[in-house]
């Protein structure tokens, strides 16, 4: 979406309303081709696995007793995670995506939906092309119904007919978009279990940047973030979710999209002003080492 609809990220194309859907369509088909290539050529000898890593926030209805809010929250997840996961695990785009984008396209006077379609052969070819599901997760949103006028130029965000809210009491140790809401991760993992047949999951990205660099490298906000989110993964394991591994995002401060080096997600601080780029462990690095050494929280009472 940022690369092919808003133009915020590379390659900077502003193909409003259709660019993101077309790019995703090609990604999904290409992924399936790679999986089949490995499956037929190298799997027998190497016994490896090919999966896909998808990043998704969790959407929670503002009013859990409101059917419209619950449906809006469901759309939020389907337009995020389901957009890619549904074709791979169930053979096609989510019905709610096809319905909403198709209806908006018709209101615009278009002869076909802006959301591309898979042929019967492509659906069969794509379904099942993932030996594991990688999940990147950072935050949660409250979601409610919001209707966008059909005369407005439609795109990915307006196609969904929803609004995203945050609780001002949620901790925000990093950038404005990244609130710490650990309980959303457990719900997302259970959603995956229910929707996609409890696939093997590797958490490929989970972490937070710091809004203000502490000179003593005492990133307490990141420690609390990791503690909360890893705790919720352990709860999801108790729920029967098939989580195999976890990777904190990220090892080092590094280049973050259009934010460059200004957003620092690393467990290790990098002094970019020094030509030698020396690395210094933050407090979170020591904390994460202890978790790794214990293969869990060192004090078992912390997960109760």
Short mmCIF file of C-alpha atoms in Angstrom, two decimals:
data_model
loop_
_atom_site.label_atom_id
_atom_site.label_comp_id
_atom_site.label_asym_id
_atom_site.label_seq_id
_atom_site.Cartn_x
_atom_site.Cartn_y
_atom_site.Cartn_z
CA UNK A 1 0.00 0.00 0.00
CA UNK A 2 2.76 2.46 0.93
CA UNK A 3 4.78 1.53 -2.13
CA UNK A 4 2.08 1.28 -4.78
CA UNK A 5 -0.88 3.36 -3.57
CA UNK A 6 0.27 6.24 -1.36
CA UNK A 7 3.82 6.38 -2.74
CA UNK A 8 5.23 6.89 0.75
CA UNK A 9 7.73 4.03 0.34
CA UNK A 10 9.75 2.77 -2.61
CA UNK A 11 9.06 2.48 -5.50
CA UNK A 12 6.95 5.57 -4.77
CA UNK A 13 4.04 4.83 -7.10
CA UNK A 14 0.68 6.50 -6.47
CA UNK A 15 -1.66 4.06 -8.17
CA UNK A 16 -4.69 4.95 -6.06
CA UNK A 17 -7.30 2.28 -5.54
CA UNK A 18 -5.65 -0.51 -7.53
CA UNK A 19 -1.86 -0.44 -7.15
CA UNK A 20 -1.70 -2.16 -3.76
CA UNK A 21 -4.12 -4.90 -4.81
CA UNK A 22 -2.21 -5.60 -8.03
CA UNK A 23 1.15 -5.71 -6.25
CA UNK A 24 -0.21 -8.09 -3.60
CA UNK A 25 -1.73 -10.29 -6.29
CA UNK A 26 1.67 -10.71 -7.95
CA UNK A 27 3.38 -11.33 -4.60
CA UNK A 28 0.97 -14.15 -3.75
CA UNK A 29 1.32 -15.84 -7.15
CA UNK A 30 5.11 -15.48 -7.08
CA UNK A 31 5.27 -16.92 -3.57
CA UNK A 32 3.31 -19.96 -4.73
CA UNK A 33 5.67 -20.45 -7.67
CA UNK A 34 8.70 -20.37 -5.37
CA UNK A 35 7.09 -22.87 -2.99
CA UNK A 36 6.29 -25.29 -5.83
CA UNK A 37 9.78 -24.88 -7.25
CA UNK A 38 11.36 -25.85 -3.94
CA UNK A 39 8.84 -28.60 -3.34
CA UNK A 40 9.53 -30.31 -6.65
CA UNK A 41 13.27 -29.68 -6.95
CA UNK A 42 14.99 -29.51 -3.57
CA UNK A 43 12.70 -30.61 -0.75
CA UNK A 44 13.43 -34.32 -1.00
CA UNK A 45 17.18 -33.75 -0.72
CA UNK A 46 17.29 -30.77 1.66
CA UNK A 47 14.17 -31.48 3.75
CA UNK A 48 13.71 -27.75 4.25
CA UNK A 49 10.61 -25.58 4.63
CA UNK A 50 9.26 -22.63 2.68
CA UNK A 51 6.82 -20.23 4.30
CA UNK A 52 5.76 -16.62 4.15
CA UNK A 53 6.06 -13.87 6.74
CA UNK A 54 3.09 -11.51 7.12
CA UNK A 55 2.79 -8.51 9.40
CA UNK A 56 -0.56 -7.72 10.98
CA UNK A 57 -1.95 -5.69 13.84
CA UNK A 58 -4.93 -6.91 15.84
CA UNK A 59 -8.33 -5.21 15.52
CA UNK A 60 -10.60 -5.18 18.57
CA UNK A 61 -14.23 -3.97 18.31
CA UNK A 62 -14.86 -0.74 20.22
CA UNK A 63 -18.10 -2.24 21.52
CA UNK A 64 -17.89 -6.04 21.66
CA UNK A 65 -21.70 -6.15 21.99
CA UNK A 66 -22.20 -4.23 18.73
CA UNK A 67 -22.52 -6.43 15.65
CA UNK A 68 -21.37 -3.61 13.35
CA UNK A 69 -18.23 -3.05 15.45
CA UNK A 70 -17.50 -6.79 15.54
CA UNK A 71 -17.90 -6.98 11.76
CA UNK A 72 -15.67 -3.92 11.31
CA UNK A 73 -12.97 -5.52 13.46
CA UNK A 74 -13.26 -8.71 11.41
CA UNK A 75 -12.82 -6.67 8.21
CA UNK A 76 -9.78 -4.99 9.70
CA UNK A 77 -8.06 -8.36 10.21
CA UNK A 78 -9.18 -9.77 6.85
CA UNK A 79 -7.91 -6.69 4.98
CA UNK A 80 -4.60 -7.01 6.86
CA UNK A 81 -3.69 -10.63 7.44
CA UNK A 82 -6.42 -12.37 5.42
CA UNK A 83 -5.48 -10.45 2.26
CA UNK A 84 -2.39 -12.67 1.93
CA UNK A 85 -3.04 -15.59 4.29
CA UNK A 86 -6.49 -16.50 3.01
CA UNK A 87 -5.38 -17.33 -0.56
CA UNK A 88 -2.44 -19.37 0.77
CA UNK A 89 -4.39 -21.30 3.41
CA UNK A 90 -7.94 -21.30 2.01
CA UNK A 91 -7.54 -20.73 -1.72
CA UNK A 92 -8.91 -17.23 -2.33
CA UNK A 93 -9.21 -13.70 -1.02
CA UNK A 94 -11.51 -13.24 2.00
CA UNK A 95 -15.16 -12.97 0.98
CA UNK A 96 -15.50 -9.68 2.82
CA UNK A 97 -12.66 -8.18 0.75
CA UNK A 98 -14.20 -9.35 -2.50
CA UNK A 99 -17.61 -8.01 -1.47
CA UNK A 100 -16.46 -4.60 -0.25
CA UNK A 101 -13.95 -3.82 -2.99
CA UNK A 102 -16.36 -5.17 -5.62
CA UNK A 103 -19.22 -3.02 -4.35
CA UNK A 104 -17.07 0.12 -4.15
CA UNK A 105 -15.75 -0.55 -7.67
CA UNK A 106 -19.30 -0.87 -9.01
CA UNK A 107 -20.28 2.40 -7.30
CA UNK A 108 -17.38 4.05 -9.12
CA UNK A 109 -18.78 2.82 -12.41
CA UNK A 110 -15.99 0.32 -13.02
CA UNK A 111 -16.80 -2.76 -15.05
CA UNK A 112 -14.71 -5.06 -12.85
CA UNK A 113 -13.51 -5.05 -9.28
CA UNK A 114 -10.28 -3.28 -8.43
CA UNK A 115 -9.38 -6.44 -6.47
CA UNK A 116 -7.95 -8.92 -9.01
CA UNK A 117 -9.34 -12.44 -9.23
CA UNK A 118 -7.62 -15.81 -9.24
CA UNK A 119 -8.54 -18.41 -11.82
CA UNK A 120 -9.67 -21.85 -10.64
CA UNK A 121 -6.24 -23.22 -11.59
CA UNK A 122 -4.45 -20.43 -9.68
CA UNK A 123 -6.53 -21.02 -6.55
CA UNK A 124 -5.56 -24.69 -6.55
CA UNK A 125 -1.92 -23.85 -7.28
CA UNK A 126 -1.71 -21.29 -4.44
CA UNK A 127 -3.62 -23.10 -1.71
CA UNK A 128 -1.35 -24.91 0.72
CA UNK A 129 1.90 -23.23 -0.35
CA UNK A 130 3.28 -22.56 3.12
CA UNK A 131 5.05 -24.97 5.45
CA UNK A 132 4.94 -22.37 8.22
CA UNK A 133 3.49 -18.91 8.79
CA UNK A 134 5.83 -16.14 9.85
CA UNK A 135 4.09 -13.42 11.83
CA UNK A 136 5.23 -9.88 12.42
CA UNK A 137 3.17 -8.08 15.06
CA UNK A 138 3.63 -4.77 16.83
CA UNK A 139 0.39 -3.22 18.03
CA UNK A 140 -3.43 -3.23 18.26
CA UNK A 141 -6.26 -0.91 17.27
CA UNK A 142 -9.84 -0.49 18.41
CA UNK A 143 -12.12 -0.61 15.38
CA UNK A 144 -15.61 0.63 14.59
CA UNK A 145 -17.84 1.01 11.54
CA UNK A 146 -17.32 4.14 9.44
CA UNK A 147 -18.99 4.63 6.07
CA UNK A 148 -17.10 6.48 3.36
CA UNK A 149 -19.19 8.20 0.63
CA UNK A 150 -19.14 6.23 -2.59
CA UNK A 151 -18.41 9.40 -4.58
CA UNK A 152 -15.07 9.68 -2.82
CA UNK A 153 -12.04 8.26 -4.62
CA UNK A 154 -11.80 4.81 -3.09
CA UNK A 155 -8.62 3.07 -2.03
CA UNK A 156 -7.40 0.46 0.41
CA UNK A 157 -8.34 2.45 3.53
CA UNK A 158 -11.76 3.64 2.38
CA UNK A 159 -12.68 0.24 0.92
CA UNK A 160 -12.82 -1.18 4.46
CA UNK A 161 -15.50 1.20 5.83
CA UNK A 162 -13.95 1.38 9.29
CA UNK A 163 -12.12 3.72 11.64
CA UNK A 164 -9.13 2.89 13.84
CA UNK A 165 -8.88 4.18 17.40
CA UNK A 166 -6.38 3.86 20.24
CA UNK A 167 -6.72 4.06 23.99
CA UNK A 168 -4.74 7.10 25.21
CA UNK A 169 -3.87 5.09 28.32
CA UNK A 170 -1.97 2.50 26.29
CA UNK A 171 1.80 2.91 26.74
CA UNK A 172 3.52 4.37 23.70
CA UNK A 173 7.25 3.95 24.34
CA UNK A 174 8.18 4.46 20.69
CA UNK A 175 6.65 6.08 17.58
CA UNK A 176 3.11 7.43 17.64
CA UNK A 177 1.70 4.47 15.69
CA UNK A 178 3.14 1.82 18.01
CA UNK A 179 1.18 1.42 21.24
CA UNK A 180 2.01 -1.43 23.61
CA UNK A 181 -1.08 -3.68 23.78
CA UNK A 182 0.20 -7.17 24.62
CA UNK A 183 -3.22 -8.86 24.92
CA UNK A 184 -3.86 -8.20 21.21
CA UNK A 185 -1.08 -10.60 20.24
CA UNK A 186 -2.69 -13.56 21.99
CA UNK A 187 -5.97 -12.82 20.22
CA UNK A 188 -4.26 -12.55 16.85
CA UNK A 189 -2.48 -15.89 17.36
CA UNK A 190 -5.73 -17.58 18.34
CA UNK A 191 -7.43 -16.05 15.28
CA UNK A 192 -4.74 -17.66 13.10
CA UNK A 193 -5.26 -20.99 14.86
CA UNK A 194 -9.01 -20.87 14.18
CA UNK A 195 -8.93 -19.44 10.65
CA UNK A 196 -6.06 -21.35 9.10
CA UNK A 197 -6.04 -24.76 10.76
CA UNK A 198 -3.48 -24.04 13.48
CA UNK A 199 -0.41 -23.74 11.22
CA UNK A 200 3.17 -23.85 12.46
CA UNK A 201 4.03 -20.25 13.45
CA UNK A 202 7.33 -18.44 13.77
CA UNK A 203 7.14 -14.92 15.21
CA UNK A 204 9.50 -13.13 12.82
CA UNK A 205 9.08 -9.54 14.06
CA UNK A 206 8.00 -8.14 17.42
CA UNK A 207 9.48 -5.11 19.12
CA UNK A 208 9.36 -1.38 19.69
CA UNK A 209 11.55 1.63 18.98
CA UNK A 210 12.33 4.28 21.54
CA UNK A 211 10.97 7.79 21.22
CA UNK A 212 13.85 9.31 23.17
CA UNK A 213 17.38 7.90 23.25
CA UNK A 214 18.47 7.35 26.85
CA UNK A 215 22.15 8.17 27.27
CA UNK A 216 22.53 5.34 29.78
CA UNK A 217 20.86 2.91 27.32
CA UNK A 218 18.21 2.18 29.94
CA UNK A 219 15.35 1.29 27.59
CA UNK A 220 12.82 0.28 30.24
CA UNK A 221 9.93 0.76 27.80
CA UNK A 222 11.32 -1.92 25.49
CA UNK A 223 11.86 -4.30 28.43
CA UNK A 224 8.23 -3.94 29.50
CA UNK A 225 7.08 -4.34 25.89
CA UNK A 226 9.03 -7.57 25.40
CA UNK A 227 7.92 -8.90 28.76
CA UNK A 228 4.25 -8.25 28.00
CA UNK A 229 4.23 -9.62 24.48
CA UNK A 230 6.29 -12.73 25.19
CA UNK A 231 4.00 -13.43 28.13
CA UNK A 232 0.99 -13.34 25.80
CA UNK A 233 2.73 -15.75 23.40
CA UNK A 234 3.17 -18.16 26.31
CA UNK A 235 -0.54 -17.86 27.04
CA UNK A 236 -1.28 -18.58 23.38
CA UNK A 237 0.88 -21.71 23.63
CA UNK A 238 -1.30 -22.81 26.54
CA UNK A 239 -4.30 -22.15 24.27
CA UNK A 240 -2.88 -24.72 21.84
CA UNK A 241 -1.51 -22.27 19.26
CA UNK A 242 1.37 -23.88 17.37
CA UNK A 243 4.08 -21.25 17.96
CA UNK A 244 7.52 -22.74 17.33
CA UNK A 245 9.85 -19.75 17.65
CA UNK A 246 10.19 -16.06 18.46
CA UNK A 247 12.45 -13.34 17.08
CA UNK A 248 12.69 -9.90 18.68
CA UNK A 249 12.79 -6.94 16.29
CA UNK A 250 15.58 -6.08 16.10
CA UNK A 251 19.14 -7.03 17.06
CA UNK A 252 20.65 -3.67 16.03
CA UNK A 253 19.51 -0.11 15.42
CA UNK A 254 19.28 0.11 11.64
CA UNK A 255 17.67 1.68 8.59
CA UNK A 256 13.87 1.79 9.01
CA UNK A 257 12.06 2.50 5.74
CA UNK A 258 11.47 6.22 5.19
CA UNK A 259 12.41 6.94 8.81
CA UNK A 260 16.04 6.14 8.08
CA UNK A 261 18.12 5.79 11.25
CA UNK A 262 15.77 7.96 13.35
CA UNK A 263 13.67 5.02 14.60
CA UNK A 264 15.78 2.71 16.75
CA UNK A 265 14.34 -0.77 17.31
CA UNK A 266 17.62 -2.42 18.28
CA UNK A 267 18.62 -4.29 21.40
CA UNK A 268 22.03 -2.81 20.60
CA UNK A 269 22.61 0.91 20.14
CA UNK A 270 24.69 1.94 17.11
CA UNK A 271 26.65 5.20 17.21
CA UNK A 272 26.10 6.28 13.60
CA UNK A 273 28.13 9.46 14.13
CA UNK A 274 31.26 7.38 14.63
CA UNK A 275 32.82 6.10 11.40
CA UNK A 276 33.48 2.73 13.07
CA UNK A 277 29.78 2.42 14.04
CA UNK A 278 30.44 0.96 17.53
CA UNK A 279 27.69 -1.12 19.13
CA UNK A 280 26.53 -0.87 22.74
CA UNK A 281 24.10 -3.23 24.47
CA UNK A 282 20.99 -1.61 25.90
CA UNK A 283 19.39 -2.82 29.12
CA UNK A 284 16.89 -4.78 27.02
CA UNK A 285 19.76 -6.83 25.54
CA UNK A 286 20.69 -8.13 29.00
CA UNK A 287 17.02 -8.77 29.82
CA UNK A 288 16.48 -10.70 26.58
CA UNK A 289 19.63 -12.74 27.22
CA UNK A 290 18.14 -13.90 30.51
CA UNK A 291 14.91 -14.93 28.78
CA UNK A 292 16.87 -16.90 26.18
CA UNK A 293 19.02 -18.58 28.84
CA UNK A 294 15.96 -19.67 30.79
CA UNK A 295 13.94 -20.47 27.63
CA UNK A 296 11.23 -18.39 29.27
CA UNK A 297 10.98 -15.97 32.13
CA UNK A 298 13.61 -16.65 34.81
CA UNK A 299 10.96 -16.22 37.50
CA UNK A 300 8.00 -18.49 36.64
CA UNK A 301 5.67 -16.36 38.78
CA UNK A 302 5.96 -13.56 36.21
CA UNK A 303 3.85 -15.47 33.68
CA UNK A 304 0.98 -16.26 36.01
#
